[in-house]
Amino acid sequence: MSNYVPEPFRIKVIEKISKTTPEEREELLKKAGYNLFAIPSEKVYIDLLTDSGTGAMSDNQWAGIQTGDEAYAYCRNWFHFEETIRNLTGLKFVIPTHQGRVAENLLFSAVVSKGKVVLSNSHFDTTRANVLANQGIPLDLVIDEGKIPDFIHPFKGNIDLQKLEKTIRHYGKENIPLVILTITNNSGGGQPVSMQNIRETKALLKSYDIPLFLDACRFAENAYFIKIREAGYQQKTIDEIVHEMFSYADGVTMSAKKDGLVNIGGFLALNDEALADRIKEHLILIEGFLTYGGLAGRDLEAIARGLKEVLDEDYLEYRVGQVKFLGDMLEASGVPFIKPTGGHAVYIDARQFLPHIPQSQFPGQSLVANLYRRAGIRATEIGSYMFAHEDSSTGEMVYPDLDLVRLAIPRRVYTESHLRYVAESIIKLYHDRDSLKGMKIVAKGESSLRHFVARLVFIE
Ligand SMILES: *Cc1c(COP(=O)(O)O)cnc(C)c1O
């Protein structure tokens, strides 16, 4: 078992969390249609639903909140925000949004139309949905090693460059408005992408004149993995690594709710001026003026400060170490999960955990529902329930490569003892896995984001 890297902070404010009984939770689950998104947060003991917007801000960020300039146009915090992102990414045009998905919406509605193909290592669910909403085709080209849950590889988030080139030739470069690398690769297990892979992707795309975008939600965690795992980077600072990563990008979409260390916010940054101008018009229509994009002045300030804080190597060592610590405890009891652990979450392999439940009965969702029922822990399914869909031409069901349950760790929120409770609860469930049942959907939305709204029941 690995050592725990102590929290590089002390606690100044606390928030009470409450225990509930298994009977209470059973009732709550029934009412929620076994959809964990519909459970009131006050009824959750340890909430690992997502690491998005759930982090704790620092004293420095809270102090920044007080300096919010709430003028409609060109408030002082906008200048700090813009300058911070320009310095960080080297990109010229910064477009503020209230979440990452709006940055995606603005980008893809500007460059994707019917039949256009967007290539990625793996599209995150909102990214995929935004490509589809514009009648585009999102294709995932992660390396084969990235799809084998217990295969150890330092950069399982890498895109397969041979497949990338083949796919570009197949569809024709004129039909590929951009390639987007998700760093780290959320849907594929929070796995990092190597500097070499980013560099080679850029070089390949340059020869076809296709822009490279980064979905940079977890850019700092990715940079830390490069530092500890990639030859030649051990002596570099996180700052230097981040700058090199972004030097290959023509644009970036980001949800600041991750490595921005804030509860709300996002942005799009890019170098193409004509495209930026078109997007800005749309921004005013759907989000707000150019210098706030759906955010308050104080939010812009908190993001600017968060984007600097996140580069602290002590923080990143603790952050990545905490996730590994949880993984190591599960490993010691044989619980199957994606190895090595990623940057923000442990991804349990639900198909291996529950081999008796077929994909059509959502093994991951069964695991999630049972984990809440028994231990008050909330996790999220990333598998058949989230992604299975009917092929429009053949009518057959298409299932994703992996059925995962994500235990996402909020930033700077839970301690070592919380993680011990989580590990012990999962290990207990693992010992009792044969009794877990499959599930079926009884009501679903039409959107490609149905997992947020659908209702399910256990198959008795
Ligand atoms: C969270 C996330 C998004 C979307 O960001 P929101 O702020 O939730 O809209 C996009 N891509 C990745 C990889 C993410 O993790």
Short mmCIF file of C-alpha atoms and ligand atoms in Angstrom, two decimals:
data_model
loop_
_atom_site.label_atom_id
_atom_site.label_comp_id
_atom_site.label_asym_id
_atom_site.label_seq_id
_atom_site.Cartn_x
_atom_site.Cartn_y
_atom_site.Cartn_z
CA MET A 1 0.00 0.00 0.00
CA SER A 2 1.31 3.41 -0.93
CA ASN A 3 1.93 6.26 1.43
CA TYR A 4 -0.54 9.07 1.60
CA VAL A 5 0.83 12.45 0.55
CA PRO A 6 -0.50 14.76 3.27
CA GLU A 7 -2.82 17.61 2.31
CA PRO A 8 -0.66 20.65 1.49
CA PHE A 9 -3.17 22.92 3.26
CA ARG A 10 -4.94 23.22 6.59
CA ILE A 11 -8.68 23.55 7.09
CA LYS A 12 -10.18 26.96 7.88
CA VAL A 13 -13.87 26.38 7.16
CA ILE A 14 -15.82 23.13 7.43
CA GLU A 15 -19.14 21.90 6.07
CA LYS A 16 -21.17 19.27 7.91
CA ILE A 17 -22.00 16.06 6.07
CA SER A 18 -24.82 13.80 7.25
CA LYS A 19 -25.32 10.08 7.58
CA THR A 20 -28.58 8.44 6.50
CA THR A 21 -29.88 4.91 7.08
CA PRO A 22 -29.99 2.24 4.36
CA GLU A 23 -33.82 2.28 4.59
CA GLU A 24 -33.92 6.02 4.01
CA ARG A 25 -31.61 5.66 1.06
CA GLU A 26 -33.69 2.87 -0.47
CA GLU A 27 -36.72 5.19 -0.39
CA LEU A 28 -34.70 8.03 -1.89
CA LEU A 29 -33.42 5.78 -4.67
CA LYS A 30 -36.92 4.62 -5.57
CA LYS A 31 -38.13 8.19 -5.71
CA ALA A 32 -35.16 9.17 -7.88
CA GLY A 33 -35.75 6.34 -10.36
CA TYR A 34 -32.34 4.95 -9.35
CA ASN A 35 -30.79 7.93 -11.09
CA LEU A 36 -28.13 9.26 -8.73
CA PHE A 37 -28.30 12.71 -10.31
CA ALA A 38 -31.77 13.01 -8.74
CA ILE A 39 -30.68 12.35 -5.13
CA PRO A 40 -30.56 15.46 -2.90
CA SER A 41 -26.94 16.19 -2.07
CA GLU A 42 -27.71 16.56 1.63
CA LYS A 43 -28.63 12.88 1.61
CA VAL A 44 -25.20 11.89 0.31
CA TYR A 45 -22.44 11.09 2.78
CA ILE A 46 -19.42 11.08 0.46
CA ASP A 47 -20.15 12.62 -2.92
CA LEU A 48 -17.94 11.32 -5.70
CA LEU A 49 -20.45 12.01 -8.47
CA THR A 50 -18.08 14.40 -10.13
CA ASP A 51 -14.97 16.49 -9.61
CA SER A 52 -16.64 19.24 -11.64
CA GLY A 53 -17.32 22.42 -9.71
CA THR A 54 -17.17 20.51 -6.44
CA GLY A 55 -13.72 21.63 -5.30
CA ALA A 56 -12.89 23.89 -2.38
CA MET A 57 -11.56 27.34 -3.14
CA SER A 58 -8.56 28.71 -1.27
CA ASP A 59 -8.43 31.70 1.07
CA ASN A 60 -6.72 33.53 -1.77
CA GLN A 61 -9.59 32.80 -4.15
CA TRP A 62 -12.21 33.82 -1.57
CA ALA A 63 -10.31 37.04 -1.05
CA GLY A 64 -10.46 37.54 -4.82
CA ILE A 65 -14.24 37.12 -4.70
CA GLN A 66 -14.35 40.28 -2.60
CA THR A 67 -12.56 42.22 -5.31
CA GLY A 68 -15.27 41.43 -7.88
CA ASP A 69 -15.98 44.41 -10.12
CA GLU A 70 -19.55 43.87 -11.26
CA ALA A 71 -19.58 46.45 -14.04
CA TYR A 72 -21.27 45.13 -17.18
CA ALA A 73 -18.38 45.79 -19.54
CA TYR A 74 -14.61 45.52 -19.13
CA CYS A 75 -14.58 45.03 -15.37
CA ARG A 76 -11.15 44.85 -13.77
CA ASN A 77 -11.41 41.10 -13.18
CA TRP A 78 -11.88 40.52 -16.91
CA PHE A 79 -8.44 41.98 -17.58
CA HIS A 80 -6.92 39.68 -14.96
CA PHE A 81 -8.82 36.70 -16.40
CA GLU A 82 -7.85 37.44 -20.00
CA GLU A 83 -4.22 38.09 -19.17
CA THR A 84 -3.95 34.92 -17.08
CA ILE A 85 -5.35 32.74 -19.86
CA ARG A 86 -3.24 34.42 -22.53
CA ASN A 87 -0.11 33.89 -20.47
CA LEU A 88 -1.06 30.31 -19.69
CA THR A 89 -2.04 29.20 -23.20
CA GLY A 90 -0.24 31.64 -25.45
CA LEU A 91 -3.53 31.97 -27.37
CA LYS A 92 -4.71 35.40 -28.50
CA PHE A 93 -8.49 35.46 -28.19
CA VAL A 94 -10.19 34.57 -24.93
CA ILE A 95 -13.94 33.97 -24.74
CA PRO A 96 -15.44 33.55 -21.27
CA THR A 97 -18.32 31.11 -20.72
CA HIS A 98 -20.16 29.90 -17.66
CA GLN A 99 -19.27 26.24 -18.31
CA GLY A 100 -17.10 24.14 -20.57
CA ARG A 101 -20.03 22.89 -22.60
CA VAL A 102 -20.89 26.40 -23.73
CA ALA A 103 -17.35 26.79 -25.03
CA GLU A 104 -18.02 23.52 -26.92
CA ASN A 105 -21.39 24.74 -28.14
CA LEU A 106 -19.88 27.99 -29.43
CA LEU A 107 -16.97 26.23 -31.11
CA PHE A 108 -18.85 23.36 -32.71
CA SER A 109 -21.83 25.40 -33.86
CA ALA A 110 -19.30 27.59 -35.67
CA VAL A 111 -17.27 24.84 -37.37
CA VAL A 112 -19.40 21.67 -37.50
CA SER A 113 -22.24 21.04 -39.94
CA LYS A 114 -23.96 17.97 -41.35
CA GLY A 115 -21.48 15.20 -42.13
CA LYS A 116 -18.41 16.94 -40.71
CA VAL A 117 -16.20 14.67 -38.65
CA VAL A 118 -14.53 15.61 -35.36
CA LEU A 119 -11.70 13.36 -34.22
CA SER A 120 -10.49 12.94 -30.67
CA ASN A 121 -8.71 10.54 -28.37
CA SER A 122 -12.14 10.33 -26.63
CA HIS A 123 -14.91 12.89 -26.71
CA PHE A 124 -16.28 13.68 -23.29
CA ASP A 125 -20.08 13.26 -23.13
CA THR A 126 -20.94 16.96 -23.51
CA THR A 127 -18.35 17.27 -26.30
CA ARG A 128 -19.85 14.36 -28.16
CA ALA A 129 -23.36 15.75 -27.63
CA ASN A 130 -22.34 19.15 -29.00
CA VAL A 131 -20.83 17.59 -32.14
CA LEU A 132 -23.97 15.50 -32.63
CA ALA A 133 -26.25 18.48 -32.00
CA ASN A 134 -24.63 20.13 -35.03
CA GLN A 135 -25.12 16.94 -37.09
CA GLY A 136 -21.42 16.15 -37.00
CA ILE A 137 -19.80 12.76 -36.48
CA PRO A 138 -17.60 12.40 -33.35
CA LEU A 139 -15.00 9.63 -33.65
CA ASP A 140 -12.75 8.38 -30.83
CA LEU A 141 -9.28 7.17 -31.78
CA VAL A 142 -7.61 6.44 -28.46
CA ILE A 143 -4.74 3.91 -28.59
CA ASP A 144 -5.79 0.27 -28.21
CA GLU A 145 -3.92 0.01 -24.89
CA GLY A 146 -6.26 2.72 -23.57
CA LYS A 147 -9.20 0.37 -23.91
CA ILE A 148 -7.75 -2.49 -21.88
CA PRO A 149 -8.65 -1.72 -18.26
CA ASP A 150 -5.76 -3.44 -16.48
CA PHE A 151 -3.09 -2.85 -19.09
CA ILE A 152 -0.38 -0.69 -17.55
CA HIS A 153 0.74 2.09 -19.87
CA PRO A 154 1.92 5.53 -18.76
CA PHE A 155 -0.17 7.47 -21.28
CA LYS A 156 -3.36 5.56 -21.96
CA GLY A 157 -5.04 8.77 -23.12
CA ASN A 158 -2.87 9.02 -26.25
CA ILE A 159 -4.53 9.22 -29.64
CA ASP A 160 -3.53 6.53 -32.17
CA LEU A 161 -1.59 8.48 -34.79
CA GLN A 162 -1.86 5.80 -37.46
CA LYS A 163 -5.61 5.61 -37.04
CA LEU A 164 -5.72 9.39 -37.04
CA GLU A 165 -3.96 9.65 -40.38
CA LYS A 166 -6.02 6.85 -41.89
CA THR A 167 -9.24 8.50 -40.74
CA ILE A 168 -8.19 11.89 -42.11
CA ARG A 169 -7.46 10.28 -45.50
CA HIS A 170 -10.72 8.38 -45.41
CA TYR A 171 -12.97 11.38 -44.76
CA GLY A 172 -10.82 14.00 -46.47
CA LYS A 173 -9.24 16.89 -44.62
CA GLU A 174 -11.94 19.30 -45.91
CA ASN A 175 -14.49 17.37 -43.83
CA ILE A 176 -12.53 17.56 -40.59
CA PRO A 177 -12.88 21.02 -39.06
CA LEU A 178 -10.63 20.16 -36.12
CA VAL A 179 -9.14 17.46 -33.93
CA ILE A 180 -9.63 17.77 -30.17
CA LEU A 181 -7.44 16.01 -27.61
CA THR A 182 -9.03 15.60 -24.19
CA ILE A 183 -6.36 16.07 -21.51
CA THR A 184 -6.60 14.12 -19.35
CA ASN A 185 -8.93 11.67 -21.08
CA ASN A 186 -12.00 11.73 -18.86
CA SER A 187 -14.17 9.12 -20.63
CA GLY A 188 -11.20 6.79 -20.98
CA GLY A 189 -10.32 6.77 -17.27
CA GLY A 190 -8.73 10.17 -16.56
CA GLN A 191 -5.63 8.94 -18.34
CA PRO A 192 -2.97 11.40 -19.46
CA VAL A 193 -1.75 12.22 -22.95
CA SER A 194 2.02 12.42 -23.39
CA MET A 195 3.84 15.49 -24.64
CA GLN A 196 5.22 13.40 -27.47
CA ASN A 197 1.70 12.43 -28.53
CA ILE A 198 0.47 16.04 -28.45
CA ARG A 199 3.54 17.16 -30.40
CA GLU A 200 3.20 14.42 -33.02
CA THR A 201 -0.52 15.00 -33.36
CA LYS A 202 0.17 18.65 -34.07
CA ALA A 203 2.86 17.81 -36.62
CA LEU A 204 0.54 15.42 -38.44
CA LEU A 205 -2.37 17.87 -38.44
CA LYS A 206 -0.14 20.65 -39.68
CA SER A 207 0.63 18.67 -42.80
CA TYR A 208 -3.12 18.44 -43.46
CA ASP A 209 -3.85 22.00 -42.36
CA ILE A 210 -6.28 20.85 -39.65
CA PRO A 211 -6.33 22.80 -36.36
CA LEU A 212 -5.58 21.06 -33.07
CA PHE A 213 -7.73 21.94 -30.07
CA LEU A 214 -7.24 20.77 -26.51
CA ASP A 215 -10.15 20.01 -24.21
CA ALA A 216 -7.99 21.25 -21.37
CA CYS A 217 -10.22 20.71 -18.34
CA ARG A 218 -7.44 18.85 -16.49
CA PHE A 219 -4.36 20.35 -18.11
CA ALA A 220 -2.43 20.68 -14.83
CA GLU A 221 -3.04 17.06 -13.79
CA ASN A 222 -1.94 16.03 -17.29
CA ALA A 223 1.21 18.14 -16.94
CA TYR A 224 2.02 16.49 -13.61
CA PHE A 225 1.82 13.03 -15.21
CA ILE A 226 4.16 14.20 -17.97
CA LYS A 227 6.57 15.43 -15.32
CA ILE A 228 6.66 12.15 -13.40
CA ARG A 229 6.29 9.69 -16.30
CA GLU A 230 7.76 11.08 -19.51
CA ALA A 231 11.47 10.98 -20.21
CA GLY A 232 13.06 14.40 -20.29
CA TYR A 233 10.49 16.22 -18.16
CA GLN A 234 11.55 15.41 -14.60
CA GLN A 235 13.63 18.56 -14.32
CA LYS A 236 11.03 20.88 -15.86
CA THR A 237 8.57 22.91 -13.84
CA ILE A 238 4.82 22.38 -14.22
CA ASP A 239 4.69 25.88 -15.66
CA GLU A 240 7.16 24.97 -18.40
CA ILE A 241 5.37 21.74 -19.21
CA VAL A 242 1.99 23.48 -19.42
CA HIS A 243 3.44 26.09 -21.75
CA GLU A 244 4.86 23.46 -24.05
CA MET A 245 1.54 21.56 -24.09
CA PHE A 246 -0.40 24.64 -25.09
CA SER A 247 2.24 25.71 -27.63
CA TYR A 248 0.93 22.93 -29.92
CA ALA A 249 -2.70 24.05 -29.66
CA ASP A 250 -4.59 26.29 -32.06
CA GLY A 251 -7.37 26.52 -29.53
CA VAL A 252 -8.55 25.35 -26.14
CA THR A 253 -11.94 24.65 -24.58
CA MET A 254 -12.00 24.45 -20.84
CA SER A 255 -14.34 23.91 -17.96
CA ALA A 256 -12.79 25.92 -15.13
CA LYS A 257 -14.80 23.70 -12.77
CA LYS A 258 -11.92 21.23 -12.93
CA ASP A 259 -8.37 22.58 -12.97
CA GLY A 260 -9.63 26.15 -12.68
CA LEU A 261 -10.34 25.22 -9.03
CA VAL A 262 -13.69 27.04 -9.04
CA ASN A 263 -17.34 26.13 -8.73
CA ILE A 264 -18.48 27.64 -12.02
CA GLY A 265 -16.88 28.94 -15.20
CA GLY A 266 -15.15 28.08 -18.43
CA PHE A 267 -13.62 29.55 -21.53
CA LEU A 268 -12.65 29.11 -25.13
CA ALA A 269 -9.34 30.47 -26.35
CA LEU A 270 -8.06 30.45 -29.90
CA ASN A 271 -5.77 32.11 -32.44
CA ASP A 272 -8.07 32.30 -35.48
CA GLU A 273 -9.36 35.86 -35.44
CA ALA A 274 -12.14 35.45 -38.01
CA LEU A 275 -13.48 32.44 -36.13
CA ALA A 276 -13.18 34.24 -32.80
CA ASP A 277 -15.21 37.15 -34.19
CA ARG A 278 -18.01 34.87 -35.36
CA ILE A 279 -18.05 33.10 -32.01
CA LYS A 280 -18.18 36.38 -30.10
CA GLU A 281 -21.41 37.35 -31.85
CA HIS A 282 -22.95 34.07 -30.79
CA LEU A 283 -21.55 34.54 -27.27
CA ILE A 284 -23.48 37.78 -26.84
CA LEU A 285 -26.64 36.03 -27.99
CA ILE A 286 -26.45 33.05 -25.63
CA GLU A 287 -24.17 33.97 -22.69
CA GLY A 288 -23.55 37.66 -22.32
CA PHE A 289 -21.17 40.44 -23.18
CA LEU A 290 -17.65 39.66 -24.42
CA THR A 291 -16.00 40.36 -21.10
CA TYR A 292 -18.15 38.27 -18.78
CA GLY A 293 -19.79 35.49 -20.79
CA GLY A 294 -22.32 34.37 -18.19
CA LEU A 295 -20.04 34.93 -15.21
CA ALA A 296 -19.93 37.53 -12.46
CA GLY A 297 -16.81 39.67 -12.12
CA ARG A 298 -15.99 37.82 -8.91
CA ASP A 299 -16.11 34.47 -10.74
CA LEU A 300 -13.62 35.72 -13.31
CA GLU A 301 -11.30 36.68 -10.46
CA ALA A 302 -11.60 33.29 -8.73
CA ILE A 303 -10.81 31.53 -12.02
CA ALA A 304 -7.78 33.72 -12.72
CA ARG A 305 -6.42 32.93 -9.25
CA GLY A 306 -7.33 29.23 -9.52
CA LEU A 307 -5.53 28.82 -12.83
CA LYS A 308 -2.34 30.04 -11.16
CA GLU A 309 -2.76 28.01 -7.96
CA VAL A 310 -3.31 24.77 -9.81
CA LEU A 311 0.26 24.88 -11.15
CA ASP A 312 1.63 24.32 -7.62
CA GLU A 313 3.55 21.07 -7.68
CA ASP A 314 2.86 20.31 -4.00
CA TYR A 315 -0.84 20.49 -4.75
CA LEU A 316 -0.56 18.26 -7.82
CA GLU A 317 1.56 15.69 -5.99
CA TYR A 318 -1.09 15.46 -3.27
CA ARG A 319 -3.94 15.47 -5.78
CA VAL A 320 -2.64 12.68 -8.00
CA GLY A 321 -1.34 10.85 -4.91
CA GLN A 322 -4.79 10.88 -3.29
CA VAL A 323 -6.35 9.19 -6.30
CA LYS A 324 -3.57 6.60 -6.36
CA PHE A 325 -4.04 5.95 -2.64
CA LEU A 326 -7.69 5.04 -3.19
CA GLY A 327 -6.67 2.83 -6.11
CA ASP A 328 -4.01 1.06 -4.06
CA MET A 329 -6.49 0.18 -1.31
CA LEU A 330 -8.89 -1.31 -3.89
CA GLU A 331 -6.04 -3.13 -5.61
CA ALA A 332 -5.02 -4.82 -2.37
CA SER A 333 -8.49 -6.44 -2.25
CA GLY A 334 -8.66 -7.39 -5.92
CA VAL A 335 -11.33 -4.87 -6.95
CA PRO A 336 -10.97 -4.44 -10.74
CA PHE A 337 -10.34 -0.89 -11.95
CA ILE A 338 -8.51 0.96 -14.68
CA LYS A 339 -4.79 0.90 -14.14
CA PRO A 340 -2.83 2.91 -13.50
CA THR A 341 -5.15 5.31 -11.69
CA GLY A 342 -5.86 8.55 -13.52
CA GLY A 343 -5.64 12.13 -12.35
CA HIS A 344 -9.05 12.88 -10.87
CA ALA A 345 -10.83 9.60 -10.33
CA VAL A 346 -10.69 5.87 -9.87
CA TYR A 347 -12.66 4.07 -12.56
CA ILE A 348 -13.97 0.70 -11.46
CA ASP A 349 -14.34 -1.87 -14.23
CA ALA A 350 -17.99 -2.74 -13.72
CA ARG A 351 -18.05 -5.52 -16.28
CA GLN A 352 -15.30 -7.37 -14.42
CA PHE A 353 -16.80 -6.47 -11.05
CA LEU A 354 -20.24 -7.84 -12.09
CA PRO A 355 -19.57 -10.39 -14.86
CA HIS A 356 -23.04 -11.92 -14.37
CA ILE A 357 -24.80 -8.71 -15.47
CA PRO A 358 -24.86 -8.23 -19.28
CA GLN A 359 -24.15 -4.82 -20.81
CA SER A 360 -27.78 -4.46 -21.79
CA GLN A 361 -28.59 -4.46 -18.05
CA PHE A 362 -26.14 -1.70 -17.13
CA PRO A 363 -23.69 -3.32 -14.68
CA GLY A 364 -22.17 0.08 -13.89
CA GLN A 365 -25.49 1.63 -12.95
CA SER A 366 -26.29 -1.35 -10.72
CA LEU A 367 -22.98 -0.84 -8.95
CA VAL A 368 -23.64 2.87 -8.51
CA ALA A 369 -27.15 2.31 -7.12
CA ASN A 370 -25.93 -0.37 -4.72
CA LEU A 371 -23.01 1.71 -3.50
CA TYR A 372 -25.36 4.52 -2.56
CA ARG A 373 -27.91 2.16 -1.04
CA ARG A 374 -25.36 0.48 1.18
CA ALA A 375 -22.87 3.21 2.00
CA GLY A 376 -24.33 6.62 1.11
CA ILE A 377 -21.57 7.13 -1.46
CA ARG A 378 -22.52 8.69 -4.77
CA ALA A 379 -20.56 7.75 -7.89
CA THR A 380 -21.35 7.96 -11.58
CA GLU A 381 -21.68 5.39 -14.36
CA ILE A 382 -19.69 5.90 -17.55
CA GLY A 383 -20.64 2.98 -19.73
CA SER A 384 -23.65 1.37 -21.39
CA TYR A 385 -26.16 3.44 -19.49
CA MET A 386 -24.44 6.64 -20.57
CA PHE A 387 -23.43 5.70 -24.09
CA ALA A 388 -25.33 2.69 -25.54
CA HIS A 389 -27.45 3.76 -28.50
CA GLU A 390 -29.23 2.35 -31.51
CA ASP A 391 -27.31 2.46 -34.77
CA SER A 392 -29.49 4.62 -37.00
CA SER A 393 -28.87 2.51 -40.12
CA THR A 394 -28.99 -1.05 -38.73
CA GLY A 395 -31.22 -0.51 -35.69
CA GLU A 396 -28.82 -2.60 -33.62
CA MET A 397 -27.60 -1.53 -30.19
CA VAL A 398 -24.06 -0.20 -30.09
CA TYR A 399 -22.27 -0.58 -26.74
CA PRO A 400 -19.20 1.28 -25.53
CA ASP A 401 -15.88 -0.51 -25.10
CA LEU A 402 -15.90 -0.16 -21.33
CA ASP A 403 -18.46 -0.18 -18.54
CA LEU A 404 -17.01 2.00 -15.83
CA VAL A 405 -18.01 3.45 -12.50
CA ARG A 406 -16.22 6.68 -11.79
CA LEU A 407 -15.27 7.63 -8.26
CA ALA A 408 -14.37 11.25 -8.94
CA ILE A 409 -12.47 12.99 -6.18
CA PRO A 410 -13.42 16.65 -5.63
CA ARG A 411 -10.38 18.90 -5.33
CA ARG A 412 -9.19 19.75 -1.80
CA VAL A 413 -12.42 18.43 -0.21
CA TYR A 414 -12.03 14.94 1.25
CA THR A 415 -9.30 13.60 3.51
CA GLU A 416 -7.48 10.31 3.83
CA SER A 417 -10.07 8.93 6.27
CA HIS A 418 -12.93 9.71 3.87
CA LEU A 419 -11.11 7.76 1.20
CA ARG A 420 -10.58 4.84 3.59
CA TYR A 421 -14.34 4.71 4.20
CA VAL A 422 -14.93 4.70 0.44
CA ALA A 423 -12.45 1.90 -0.15
CA GLU A 424 -13.84 -0.24 2.69
CA SER A 425 -17.43 0.20 1.42
CA ILE A 426 -16.50 -0.83 -2.11
CA ILE A 427 -14.52 -3.82 -0.91
CA LYS A 428 -17.54 -4.99 1.12
CA LEU A 429 -19.73 -4.64 -1.94
CA TYR A 430 -17.18 -6.59 -3.97
CA HIS A 431 -17.34 -9.50 -1.55
CA ASP A 432 -21.11 -9.51 -1.97
CA ARG A 433 -21.11 -8.90 -5.74
CA ASP A 434 -22.98 -12.07 -6.75
CA SER A 435 -26.16 -10.75 -5.13
CA LEU A 436 -26.26 -7.57 -7.26
CA LYS A 437 -28.93 -7.41 -9.99
CA GLY A 438 -29.09 -5.80 -13.43
CA MET A 439 -31.26 -2.80 -14.30
CA LYS A 440 -33.53 -1.56 -17.05
CA ILE A 441 -34.59 1.91 -18.14
CA VAL A 442 -38.29 2.68 -17.67
CA ALA A 443 -38.30 6.32 -18.79
CA LYS A 444 -35.71 8.13 -20.83
CA GLY A 445 -35.21 11.49 -22.45
CA GLU A 446 -34.56 11.77 -26.18
CA SER A 447 -31.32 13.70 -25.77
CA SER A 448 -27.92 12.07 -26.16
CA LEU A 449 -27.41 13.09 -22.50
CA ARG A 450 -30.18 10.82 -21.26
CA HIS A 451 -28.21 9.62 -18.24
CA PHE A 452 -28.96 12.90 -16.49
CA VAL A 453 -32.73 12.38 -16.63
CA ALA A 454 -33.64 8.71 -17.20
CA ARG A 455 -35.39 6.51 -14.61
CA LEU A 456 -34.52 2.87 -13.96
CA VAL A 457 -35.57 -0.17 -11.94
CA PHE A 458 -33.77 -3.34 -10.84
CA ILE A 459 -34.62 -6.47 -12.83
CA GLU A 460 -35.95 -8.83 -10.16
C1 LIG B 1 -16.50 18.67 -17.49
C2 LIG B 1 -15.99 18.44 -18.84
C3 LIG B 1 -16.52 19.13 -19.94
C4 LIG B 1 -17.74 20.03 -19.85
O1 LIG B 1 -17.61 21.05 -18.93
P1 LIG B 1 -18.86 21.64 -18.10
O2 LIG B 1 -18.29 22.78 -17.35
O3 LIG B 1 -19.39 20.55 -17.26
O4 LIG B 1 -19.89 22.09 -19.11
C5 LIG B 1 -15.94 18.92 -21.16
N1 LIG B 1 -14.91 18.08 -21.32
C6 LIG B 1 -14.38 17.39 -20.30
C7 LIG B 1 -13.22 16.48 -20.51
C8 LIG B 1 -14.91 17.54 -19.03
O5 LIG B 1 -14.38 16.85 -18.01
#
